[in-house]
Tab-separated table of C-alpha atoms in Angstrom:
chain	number	residue	atom	x	y	z
X	1141	UNK	CA	233.325	188.466	8.613
X	1142	UNK	CA	232.470	188.890	4.976
X	1143	UNK	CA	228.734	187.747	5.924
X	1144	UNK	CA	228.731	190.406	8.810
X	1145	UNK	CA	230.145	193.037	6.396
X	1146	UNK	CA	227.363	192.264	3.527
X	1147	UNK	CA	224.629	192.082	5.993
X	1148	UNK	CA	225.560	195.310	7.555
X	1149	UNK	CA	226.463	197.380	4.801
X	1150	UNK	CA	223.755	195.979	2.650
X	1151	UNK	CA	226.365	195.927	-0.362
X	1152	UNK	CA	227.454	193.098	-2.378
X	1153	UNK	CA	230.771	191.238	-0.947
X	1154	UNK	CA	234.182	191.445	-2.886
X	1155	UNK	CA	235.094	187.975	-1.828
X	1156	UNK	CA	234.756	185.525	-4.716
X	1157	UNK	CA	233.975	182.710	-2.255
X	1158	UNK	CA	231.138	184.510	-0.762
X	1159	UNK	CA	227.794	183.368	-1.175
X	1160	UNK	CA	226.411	187.201	-1.439
X	1161	UNK	CA	228.244	187.229	-5.126
X	1162	UNK	CA	225.226	186.310	-6.814
X	1163	UNK	CA	224.575	188.120	-9.992
X	1164	UNK	CA	221.276	186.672	-10.849
X	1165	UNK	CA	219.663	187.377	-7.407
X	1166	UNK	CA	221.566	190.410	-5.617
X	1167	UNK	CA	218.659	190.247	-2.890
X	1168	UNK	CA	219.617	186.423	-1.628
X	1169	UNK	CA	221.242	187.798	1.256
X	1170	UNK	CA	217.749	189.249	2.936
X	1171	UNK	CA	216.331	185.873	2.517
X	1172	UNK	CA	219.341	184.201	4.299
X	1173	UNK	CA	219.236	186.944	7.065
X	1174	UNK	CA	215.434	186.635	7.317
X	1175	UNK	CA	215.925	182.866	8.174
X	1176	UNK	CA	218.781	183.343	10.562
X	1177	UNK	CA	217.068	185.791	12.481
X	1178	UNK	CA	213.992	183.690	12.863
X	1179	UNK	CA	216.187	180.745	14.194
X	1180	UNK	CA	217.737	183.269	16.523
X	1181	UNK	CA	214.418	184.620	17.799
X	1182	UNK	CA	212.965	181.258	18.037
X	1183	UNK	CA	216.226	180.134	20.087
X	1184	UNK	CA	215.832	183.320	22.443
X	1185	UNK	CA	212.342	182.321	23.097
X	1186	UNK	CA	212.813	178.972	23.848
X	1187	UNK	CA	215.261	180.222	26.323
X	1188	UNK	CA	213.270	182.462	27.976
X	1189	UNK	CA	210.735	179.725	28.311
X	1190	UNK	CA	213.080	177.333	30.069
X	1191	UNK	CA	214.214	180.229	32.401
X	1192	UNK	CA	210.510	180.768	33.253
X	1193	UNK	CA	209.804	177.151	33.740
X	1194	UNK	CA	212.740	176.499	36.191
X	1195	UNK	CA	211.802	179.470	37.915
X	1196	UNK	CA	215.401	181.175	37.506
X	1197	UNK	CA	214.949	184.713	38.575
X	1198	UNK	CA	217.173	186.063	35.983
X	1199	UNK	CA	214.062	187.015	33.683
X	1200	UNK	CA	211.633	188.859	35.851
X	1201	UNK	CA	213.021	191.057	38.820
X	1202	UNK	CA	210.723	191.460	41.881
X	1203	UNK	CA	210.120	195.209	42.847
X	1204	UNK	CA	209.944	196.381	46.407
X	1205	UNK	CA	207.070	199.071	46.633
X	1206	UNK	CA	207.252	201.083	50.296
X	1207	UNK	CA	205.425	203.802	50.864
X	1208	UNK	CA	207.043	207.347	51.684
X	1209	UNK	CA	207.772	207.690	55.341
X	1210	UNK	CA	204.856	209.125	57.257
X	1211	UNK	CA	206.264	211.728	59.298
X	1212	UNK	CA	204.538	213.728	62.445
X	1213	UNK	CA	205.939	215.944	65.124
X	1214	UNK	CA	205.459	215.634	68.783
X	1215	UNK	CA	206.167	218.928	70.488
X	1216	UNK	CA	209.346	220.518	69.395
X	1217	UNK	CA	212.051	218.062	69.995
X	1218	UNK	CA	210.247	214.631	68.707
X	1219	UNK	CA	209.848	213.163	65.276
X	1220	UNK	CA	207.242	210.119	64.685
X	1221	UNK	CA	207.667	207.522	61.982
X	1222	UNK	CA	204.157	206.528	61.824
X	1223	UNK	CA	204.235	203.605	59.070
X	1224	UNK	CA	207.564	202.138	60.598
X	1225	UNK	CA	205.968	198.550	61.185
X	1226	UNK	CA	204.698	198.321	57.797
X	1227	UNK	CA	207.758	199.443	56.397
X	1228	UNK	CA	209.645	196.642	58.169
X	1229	UNK	CA	207.279	194.047	57.000
X	1230	UNK	CA	207.624	194.871	53.534
X	1231	UNK	CA	211.520	195.049	53.863
X	1232	UNK	CA	211.187	191.421	55.538
X	1233	UNK	CA	213.534	192.784	58.087
X	1234	UNK	CA	213.329	192.620	61.667
X	1235	UNK	CA	212.524	196.037	63.432
X	1236	UNK	CA	215.607	195.771	65.796
X	1237	UNK	CA	217.852	195.890	63.214
X	1238	UNK	CA	216.158	198.644	61.044
X	1239	UNK	CA	215.880	200.869	64.357
X	1240	UNK	CA	219.537	200.037	65.091
X	1241	UNK	CA	220.480	201.443	61.476
X	1242	UNK	CA	218.307	204.562	61.763
X	1243	UNK	CA	219.347	205.688	65.057
X	1244	UNK	CA	223.200	205.128	64.034
X	1245	UNK	CA	222.514	207.179	60.968
X	1246	UNK	CA	220.817	209.947	62.546
X	1247	UNK	CA	222.781	209.972	65.611
X	1248	UNK	CA	219.735	210.223	67.985
X	1249	UNK	CA	218.014	207.682	70.361
X	1250	UNK	CA	214.796	205.970	69.182
X	1251	UNK	CA	212.132	204.316	70.844
X	1252	UNK	CA	209.280	201.899	69.559
X	1253	UNK	CA	205.708	202.887	70.796
X	1254	UNK	CA	202.839	200.727	70.669
X	1255	UNK	CA	201.175	200.576	67.306
X	1256	UNK	CA	204.584	200.215	65.627
X	1257	UNK	CA	205.344	203.868	65.373
X	1258	UNK	CA	208.900	205.022	65.733
X	1259	UNK	CA	209.913	207.922	68.142
X	1260	UNK	CA	213.151	209.764	67.030
X	1261	UNK	CA	214.378	212.175	69.409
X	1262	UNK	CA	215.170	215.406	67.251
X	1263	UNK	CA	213.673	217.313	64.181
X	1264	UNK	CA	213.913	215.213	61.107
X	1265	UNK	CA	212.274	215.837	57.564
X	1266	UNK	CA	210.663	213.095	55.501
X	1267	UNK	CA	213.260	213.502	52.710
X	1268	UNK	CA	216.085	212.457	55.085
X	1269	UNK	CA	214.447	209.611	56.412
X	1270	UNK	CA	213.629	208.376	53.171
X	1271	UNK	CA	217.258	208.689	52.011
X	1272	UNK	CA	218.234	206.611	55.121
X	1273	UNK	CA	215.662	203.847	54.218
X	1274	UNK	CA	217.021	203.789	50.697
X	1275	UNK	CA	220.717	203.199	51.669
X	1276	UNK	CA	219.561	200.568	54.093
X	1277	UNK	CA	217.643	198.948	51.292
X	1278	UNK	CA	220.868	199.007	49.090
X	1279	UNK	CA	223.178	197.584	51.665
X	1280	UNK	CA	220.877	195.091	53.802
X	1281	UNK	CA	218.075	194.109	51.292
X	1282	UNK	CA	219.014	193.828	47.736
X	1283	UNK	CA	221.346	191.064	46.378
X	1284	UNK	CA	224.508	192.476	45.042
X	1285	UNK	CA	224.430	190.263	42.077
X	1286	UNK	CA	220.845	190.164	40.616
X	1287	UNK	CA	219.455	192.999	42.625
X	1288	UNK	CA	216.635	190.832	44.129
X	1289	UNK	CA	214.808	191.720	47.354
X	1290	UNK	CA	214.221	188.017	48.086
X	1291	UNK	CA	217.156	188.034	50.652
X	1292	UNK	CA	217.549	187.061	54.126
X	1293	UNK	CA	220.401	187.121	56.991
X	1294	UNK	CA	222.260	184.168	57.813
X	1295	UNK	CA	225.062	184.224	60.588
X	1296	UNK	CA	228.168	181.967	59.724
X	1297	UNK	CA	228.963	179.331	62.240
X	1298	UNK	CA	232.721	179.710	62.011
X	1299	UNK	CA	233.614	183.039	62.559
X	1300	UNK	CA	229.869	184.512	63.563
X	1301	UNK	CA	229.654	187.208	60.682
X	1302	UNK	CA	226.350	187.949	59.158
X	1303	UNK	CA	225.930	187.307	55.412
X	1304	UNK	CA	223.130	188.079	53.038
X	1305	UNK	CA	221.931	185.066	51.059
X	1306	UNK	CA	219.636	185.455	47.715
X	1307	UNK	CA	216.931	182.969	47.367
X	1308	UNK	CA	216.845	183.613	43.652
X	1309	UNK	CA	220.479	183.563	42.255
X	1310	UNK	CA	221.879	181.750	45.851
X	1311	UNK	CA	224.515	184.442	45.854
X	1312	UNK	CA	225.789	185.681	49.167
X	1313	UNK	CA	228.010	188.440	50.519
X	1314	UNK	CA	229.107	189.658	53.633
X	1315	UNK	CA	227.226	192.290	55.685
X	1316	UNK	CA	228.981	195.309	57.439
X	1317	UNK	CA	227.892	195.325	61.150
X	1318	UNK	CA	226.003	198.538	62.030
X	1319	UNK	CA	228.548	200.945	63.452
X	1320	UNK	CA	227.947	204.039	65.664
X	1321	UNK	CA	228.042	207.041	63.576
X	1322	UNK	CA	229.721	210.277	64.683
X	1323	UNK	CA	228.754	211.912	67.778
X	1324	UNK	CA	229.677	215.377	68.447
X	1325	UNK	CA	231.400	215.998	71.610
X	1326	UNK	CA	230.391	219.198	73.420
X	1327	UNK	CA	232.718	220.960	75.773
X	1328	UNK	CA	231.554	220.807	79.344
X	1329	UNK	CA	231.887	223.956	81.617
X	1330	UNK	CA	234.585	223.889	83.953
X	1331	UNK	CA	234.183	223.724	87.558
X	1332	UNK	CA	235.256	226.684	89.739
């Protein structure tokens, strides 16, 4: 405790047993501090070299870079997500799973056209689809422990639940199944 006190406050220690009570050389603690810091830095450098050597992903984190959704309108009631297939490839996910998530979140019917375009029934803007993709990434792509994007789905043999497994830290977590969102009920006209 006296060592920390003397080093932080840069003052002479009151304890008579302390090595910093040196009348002849009051700056001796600076020399000791430099030696200790160098040892600490060397140990840290060694640790990071070992982590990189053993391919432990705690040092360098991968980033996922996805283009913003390119949206086009077809008529007045359809929206087309032009770069949908590219997005699925970057996420390393099957397009069926992403389609199911987008359709339940938007509460609309969805179909895939040739060329990997996604046709949404209704008018949707780019920002809304981007937010849905961001939520999908947080829930179904990123590792819960190390936030790595190197993950995959695995189905449990015992209870048939899906787990998200991380290839970097080997962690796994349960994935909530995609549930149908709220669908508004409209009143039907009564027959006379």
